[in-house]
C-alpha cells in the first residue's frame, strides 16, 4: 500500500510538472524499483548487486539535481555510501567500482563549477576507474568512464596551464 501511495504521488507530480504520462510511467517504475531494492537489502544486507543499484539510482538523482542547478552532493554522498557497502560485500565488483567513479566524477565537476578544488575527488575517481579496469578492461562503461575522467583531468590541467598531452594520449589508448 505504501508503494502504491508513493507511486500515485510521483505520478501526480510528473503529470502536473511535465504534462504527459510517459514521465509518470517512468517515475512509477523508478519508485517501484527503489522500493524493491530497499526491501532486497533489508532482507539480505550483504546483497552487493542491490547496493550497487541503489547507488546507481542516487547517481541518476544527482545528475537530475545537477542538470537543474541544484546541489547534487547529498545524493552523491548517499550513493557513494551504497557503493562502499556493495564493495565491502564484493571487493572485486567492477560495476560498483565504475559507478563509484562516475559519482566521484560528477562530484569533482560540481566542485569545479562552484569554485572549490576538485583534485582530491578526481584522484579518487581515477583510482576507482583504474581498479575497475584491472578487473575488466573491455567493459564498455568502464572504458568510457575512464576516458571521461582523463578528459576532465586534461581540462583541469589545461586550465592551470600545465601539460596535458600525456593524459589525452592515455584516454585515446583506453578508447583504442
PDB file of C-alpha atoms in Angstrom:
ATOM      1  CA  UNK A   1       0.000   0.000   0.000  1.00  0.00           C
ATOM      2  CA  UNK A   2       2.868   2.404   0.803  1.00  0.00           C
ATOM      3  CA  UNK A   3       4.342   1.716  -2.632  1.00  0.00           C
ATOM      4  CA  UNK A   4       1.029   2.488  -4.315  1.00  0.00           C
ATOM      5  CA  UNK A   5       0.604   5.733  -2.382  1.00  0.00           C
ATOM      6  CA  UNK A   6       4.187   6.795  -3.171  1.00  0.00           C
ATOM      7  CA  UNK A   7       3.782   5.896  -6.841  1.00  0.00           C
ATOM      8  CA  UNK A   8       0.486   7.811  -7.083  1.00  0.00           C
ATOM      9  CA  UNK A   9       2.212  10.843  -5.597  1.00  0.00           C
ATOM     10  CA  UNK A  10       5.056  10.501  -8.098  1.00  0.00           C
ATOM     11  CA  UNK A  11       2.612  10.237 -11.000  1.00  0.00           C
ATOM     12  CA  UNK A  12       0.686  13.316  -9.849  1.00  0.00           C
ATOM     13  CA  UNK A  13       3.921  15.341  -9.667  1.00  0.00           C
ATOM     14  CA  UNK A  14       5.125  14.085 -13.050  1.00  0.00           C
ATOM     15  CA  UNK A  15       1.841  14.793 -14.841  1.00  0.00           C
ATOM     16  CA  UNK A  16       1.401  18.230 -13.232  1.00  0.00           C
ATOM     17  CA  UNK A  17       5.053  19.163 -13.873  1.00  0.00           C
ATOM     18  CA  UNK A  18       5.600  17.744 -17.344  1.00  0.00           C
ATOM     19  CA  UNK A  19       2.043  17.292 -18.597  1.00  0.00           C
ATOM     20  CA  UNK A  20       2.442  13.844 -20.034  1.00  0.00           C
ATOM     21  CA  UNK A  21       2.096  10.302 -18.802  1.00  0.00           C
ATOM     22  CA  UNK A  22       5.348   8.780 -20.117  1.00  0.00           C
ATOM     23  CA  UNK A  23       7.314  10.595 -17.410  1.00  0.00           C
ATOM     24  CA  UNK A  24       4.709   9.413 -14.907  1.00  0.00           C
ATOM     25  CA  UNK A  25       5.228   5.828 -16.038  1.00  0.00           C
ATOM     26  CA  UNK A  26       8.986   6.236 -15.677  1.00  0.00           C
ATOM     27  CA  UNK A  27       8.554   7.682 -12.194  1.00  0.00           C
ATOM     28  CA  UNK A  28       6.228   4.824 -11.250  1.00  0.00           C
ATOM     29  CA  UNK A  29       8.815   2.298 -12.411  1.00  0.00           C
ATOM     30  CA  UNK A  30      11.610   4.094 -10.549  1.00  0.00           C
ATOM     31  CA  UNK A  31       9.508   4.233  -7.362  1.00  0.00           C
ATOM     32  CA  UNK A  32       8.782   0.519  -7.542  1.00  0.00           C
ATOM     33  CA  UNK A  33      12.415  -0.293  -8.340  1.00  0.00           C
ATOM     34  CA  UNK A  34      13.685   1.819  -5.437  1.00  0.00           C
ATOM     35  CA  UNK A  35      11.171   0.198  -3.104  1.00  0.00           C
ATOM     36  CA  UNK A  36      12.215  -3.331  -4.111  1.00  0.00           C
ATOM     37  CA  UNK A  37      15.919  -2.513  -3.823  1.00  0.00           C
ATOM     38  CA  UNK A  38      15.318  -1.235  -0.285  1.00  0.00           C
ATOM     39  CA  UNK A  39      13.443  -4.438   0.527  1.00  0.00           C
ATOM     40  CA  UNK A  40      16.202  -6.562  -1.012  1.00  0.00           C
ATOM     41  CA  UNK A  41      18.917  -5.087   1.194  1.00  0.00           C
ATOM     42  CA  UNK A  42      16.600  -5.219   4.191  1.00  0.00           C
ATOM     43  CA  UNK A  43      16.209  -8.957   3.655  1.00  0.00           C
ATOM     44  CA  UNK A  44      19.876  -9.515   2.794  1.00  0.00           C
ATOM     45  CA  UNK A  45      22.185  -6.661   3.816  1.00  0.00           C
ATOM     46  CA  UNK A  46      25.114  -8.362   2.039  1.00  0.00           C
ATOM     47  CA  UNK A  47      23.493  -8.287  -1.413  1.00  0.00           C
ATOM     48  CA  UNK A  48      26.163  -6.316  -3.282  1.00  0.00           C
ATOM     49  CA  UNK A  49      24.202  -6.032  -6.539  1.00  0.00           C
ATOM     50  CA  UNK A  50      21.273  -4.361  -4.782  1.00  0.00           C
ATOM     51  CA  UNK A  51      23.573  -1.904  -3.009  1.00  0.00           C
ATOM     52  CA  UNK A  52      25.205  -1.075  -6.335  1.00  0.00           C
ATOM     53  CA  UNK A  53      21.798  -0.486  -7.929  1.00  0.00           C
ATOM     54  CA  UNK A  54      20.723   1.736  -5.026  1.00  0.00           C
ATOM     55  CA  UNK A  55      23.858   3.784  -5.567  1.00  0.00           C
ATOM     56  CA  UNK A  56      23.110   3.974  -9.283  1.00  0.00           C
ATOM     57  CA  UNK A  57      19.639   5.366  -8.540  1.00  0.00           C
ATOM     58  CA  UNK A  58      21.325   8.030  -6.389  1.00  0.00           C
ATOM     59  CA  UNK A  59      23.685   8.846  -9.277  1.00  0.00           C
ATOM     60  CA  UNK A  60      20.645   9.382 -11.513  1.00  0.00           C
ATOM     61  CA  UNK A  61      19.063  11.669  -8.936  1.00  0.00           C
ATOM     62  CA  UNK A  62      22.329  13.572  -8.511  1.00  0.00           C
ATOM     63  CA  UNK A  63      22.553  14.090 -12.276  1.00  0.00           C
ATOM     64  CA  UNK A  64      18.974  15.364 -12.289  1.00  0.00           C
ATOM     65  CA  UNK A  65      19.718  17.840  -9.484  1.00  0.00           C
ATOM     66  CA  UNK A  66      22.943  18.967 -11.172  1.00  0.00           C
ATOM     67  CA  UNK A  67      21.175  19.474 -14.510  1.00  0.00           C
ATOM     68  CA  UNK A  68      18.563  21.626 -12.757  1.00  0.00           C
ATOM     69  CA  UNK A  69      21.101  23.849 -10.997  1.00  0.00           C
ATOM     70  CA  UNK A  70      20.785  22.143  -7.625  1.00  0.00           C
ATOM     71  CA  UNK A  71      23.469  20.702  -5.364  1.00  0.00           C
ATOM     72  CA  UNK A  72      23.929  17.015  -6.282  1.00  0.00           C
ATOM     73  CA  UNK A  73      26.195  16.238  -3.317  1.00  0.00           C
ATOM     74  CA  UNK A  74      23.571  14.845  -0.899  1.00  0.00           C
ATOM     75  CA  UNK A  75      22.547  12.185  -3.433  1.00  0.00           C
ATOM     76  CA  UNK A  76      26.168  11.602  -4.434  1.00  0.00           C
ATOM     77  CA  UNK A  77      27.244  11.054  -0.823  1.00  0.00           C
ATOM     78  CA  UNK A  78      24.422   8.587  -0.225  1.00  0.00           C
ATOM     79  CA  UNK A  79      25.250   6.831  -3.496  1.00  0.00           C
ATOM     80  CA  UNK A  80      28.922   6.642  -2.542  1.00  0.00           C
ATOM     81  CA  UNK A  81      27.946   5.002   0.761  1.00  0.00           C
ATOM     82  CA  UNK A  82      25.847   2.469  -1.177  1.00  0.00           C
ATOM     83  CA  UNK A  83      28.785   1.702  -3.498  1.00  0.00           C
ATOM     84  CA  UNK A  84      31.067   1.272  -0.477  1.00  0.00           C
ATOM     85  CA  UNK A  85      28.610  -1.217   1.013  1.00  0.00           C
ATOM     86  CA  UNK A  86      28.479  -3.076  -2.318  1.00  0.00           C
ATOM     87  CA  UNK A  87      32.273  -3.223  -2.472  1.00  0.00           C
ATOM     88  CA  UNK A  88      32.510  -4.308   1.157  1.00  0.00           C
ATOM     89  CA  UNK A  89      30.327  -7.275   0.151  1.00  0.00           C
ATOM     90  CA  UNK A  90      32.149  -7.920  -3.126  1.00  0.00           C
ATOM     91  CA  UNK A  91      35.516  -6.128  -3.365  1.00  0.00           C
ATOM     92  CA  UNK A  92      36.051  -7.323  -6.957  1.00  0.00           C
ATOM     93  CA  UNK A  93      32.768  -5.938  -8.338  1.00  0.00           C
ATOM     94  CA  UNK A  94      33.759  -3.789 -11.359  1.00  0.00           C
ATOM     95  CA  UNK A  95      30.254  -2.341 -11.801  1.00  0.00           C
ATOM     96  CA  UNK A  96      30.246  -0.850  -8.295  1.00  0.00           C
ATOM     97  CA  UNK A  97      33.773   0.476  -8.839  1.00  0.00           C
ATOM     98  CA  UNK A  98      32.870   2.227 -12.094  1.00  0.00           C
ATOM     99  CA  UNK A  99      29.578   3.543 -10.714  1.00  0.00           C
ATOM    100  CA  UNK A 100      31.527   4.938  -7.758  1.00  0.00           C
ATOM    101  CA  UNK A 101      33.964   6.541 -10.205  1.00  0.00           C
ATOM    102  CA  UNK A 102      31.037   8.126 -12.090  1.00  0.00           C
ATOM    103  CA  UNK A 103      29.665   9.588  -8.840  1.00  0.00           C
ATOM    104  CA  UNK A 104      33.078  10.966  -7.944  1.00  0.00           C
ATOM    105  CA  UNK A 105      33.484  12.487 -11.416  1.00  0.00           C
ATOM    106  CA  UNK A 106      30.140  14.275 -11.103  1.00  0.00           C
ATOM    107  CA  UNK A 107      31.148  15.497  -7.654  1.00  0.00           C
ATOM    108  CA  UNK A 108      34.512  16.757  -8.984  1.00  0.00           C
ATOM    109  CA  UNK A 109      32.721  18.554 -11.800  1.00  0.00           C
ATOM    110  CA  UNK A 110      30.315  20.193  -9.340  1.00  0.00           C
ATOM    111  CA  UNK A 111      33.198  21.251  -7.110  1.00  0.00           C
ATOM    112  CA  UNK A 112      34.952  22.824 -10.101  1.00  0.00           C
ATOM    113  CA  UNK A 113      31.762  24.640 -11.159  1.00  0.00           C
ATOM    114  CA  UNK A 114      31.312  26.086  -7.672  1.00  0.00           C
ATOM    115  CA  UNK A 115      34.927  27.256  -7.375  1.00  0.00           C
ATOM    116  CA  UNK A 116      36.053  24.515  -4.998  1.00  0.00           C
ATOM    117  CA  UNK A 117      39.094  22.299  -5.529  1.00  0.00           C
ATOM    118  CA  UNK A 118      38.130  19.089  -7.388  1.00  0.00           C
ATOM    119  CA  UNK A 119      41.592  17.424  -7.422  1.00  0.00           C
ATOM    120  CA  UNK A 120      41.236  15.078  -4.445  1.00  0.00           C
ATOM    121  CA  UNK A 121      37.833  13.887  -5.648  1.00  0.00           C
ATOM    122  CA  UNK A 122      39.123  13.498  -9.205  1.00  0.00           C
ATOM    123  CA  UNK A 123      42.065  11.424  -7.953  1.00  0.00           C
ATOM    124  CA  UNK A 124      39.602   9.141  -6.114  1.00  0.00           C
ATOM    125  CA  UNK A 125      37.545   8.815  -9.305  1.00  0.00           C
ATOM    126  CA  UNK A 126      40.625   7.967 -11.352  1.00  0.00           C
ATOM    127  CA  UNK A 127      41.737   5.352  -8.806  1.00  0.00           C
ATOM    128  CA  UNK A 128      38.284   3.716  -8.730  1.00  0.00           C
ATOM    129  CA  UNK A 129      38.197   3.700 -12.517  1.00  0.00           C
ATOM    130  CA  UNK A 130      41.686   2.205 -12.798  1.00  0.00           C
ATOM    131  CA  UNK A 131      40.734  -0.500 -10.268  1.00  0.00           C
ATOM    132  CA  UNK A 132      37.658  -1.449 -12.271  1.00  0.00           C
ATOM    133  CA  UNK A 133      39.754  -1.572 -15.461  1.00  0.00           C
ATOM    134  CA  UNK A 134      42.158  -4.023 -13.807  1.00  0.00           C
ATOM    135  CA  UNK A 135      39.247  -6.411 -13.350  1.00  0.00           C
ATOM    136  CA  UNK A 136      37.563  -5.916 -16.723  1.00  0.00           C
ATOM    137  CA  UNK A 137      39.352  -3.790 -19.338  1.00  0.00           C
ATOM    138  CA  UNK A 138      36.785  -4.395 -22.077  1.00  0.00           C
ATOM    139  CA  UNK A 139      33.535  -3.493 -20.285  1.00  0.00           C
ATOM    140  CA  UNK A 140      32.232  -0.514 -22.270  1.00  0.00           C
ATOM    141  CA  UNK A 141      31.013   1.551 -19.323  1.00  0.00           C
ATOM    142  CA  UNK A 142      34.374   1.165 -17.594  1.00  0.00           C
ATOM    143  CA  UNK A 143      36.307   2.287 -20.672  1.00  0.00           C
ATOM    144  CA  UNK A 144      34.001   5.253 -21.311  1.00  0.00           C
ATOM    145  CA  UNK A 145      34.111   6.410 -17.690  1.00  0.00           C
ATOM    146  CA  UNK A 146      37.898   6.114 -17.601  1.00  0.00           C
ATOM    147  CA  UNK A 147      38.147   8.228 -20.763  1.00  0.00           C
ATOM    148  CA  UNK A 148      35.719  10.812 -19.297  1.00  0.00           C
ATOM    149  CA  UNK A 149      37.814  11.074 -16.145  1.00  0.00           C
ATOM    150  CA  UNK A 150      41.015  11.521 -18.124  1.00  0.00           C
ATOM    151  CA  UNK A 151      39.376  14.147 -20.333  1.00  0.00           C
ATOM    152  CA  UNK A 152      38.221  16.056 -17.235  1.00  0.00           C
ATOM    153  CA  UNK A 153      41.729  15.796 -15.808  1.00  0.00           C
ATOM    154  CA  UNK A 154      43.193  17.163 -19.050  1.00  0.00           C
ATOM    155  CA  UNK A 155      40.753  20.095 -18.910  1.00  0.00           C
ATOM    156  CA  UNK A 156      41.824  20.890 -15.349  1.00  0.00           C
ATOM    157  CA  UNK A 157      45.493  20.703 -16.294  1.00  0.00           C
ATOM    158  CA  UNK A 158      44.871  22.963 -19.281  1.00  0.00           C
ATOM    159  CA  UNK A 159      43.031  25.494 -17.082  1.00  0.00           C
ATOM    160  CA  UNK A 160      46.114  25.608 -14.864  1.00  0.00           C
ATOM    161  CA  UNK A 161      48.398  25.946 -17.915  1.00  0.00           C
ATOM    162  CA  UNK A 162      50.015  22.579 -17.175  1.00  0.00           C
ATOM    163  CA  UNK A 163      50.912  19.952 -19.812  1.00  0.00           C
ATOM    164  CA  UNK A 164      48.087  17.548 -20.502  1.00  0.00           C
ATOM    165  CA  UNK A 165      49.004  15.673 -23.707  1.00  0.00           C
ATOM    166  CA  UNK A 166      50.053  12.536 -21.780  1.00  0.00           C
ATOM    167  CA  UNK A 167      46.585  12.345 -20.189  1.00  0.00           C
ATOM    168  CA  UNK A 168      44.896  12.679 -23.576  1.00  0.00           C
ATOM    169  CA  UNK A 169      47.165  10.007 -25.050  1.00  0.00           C
ATOM    170  CA  UNK A 170      46.144   7.660 -22.246  1.00  0.00           C
ATOM    171  CA  UNK A 171      42.476   8.411 -22.909  1.00  0.00           C
ATOM    172  CA  UNK A 172      42.920   7.697 -26.639  1.00  0.00           C
ATOM    173  CA  UNK A 173      44.676   4.433 -25.801  1.00  0.00           C
ATOM    174  CA  UNK A 174      41.844   3.413 -23.456  1.00  0.00           C
ATOM    175  CA  UNK A 175      39.290   4.038 -26.197  1.00  0.00           C
ATOM    176  CA  UNK A 176      41.526   2.056 -28.569  1.00  0.00           C
TER     177      UNK A 176
END
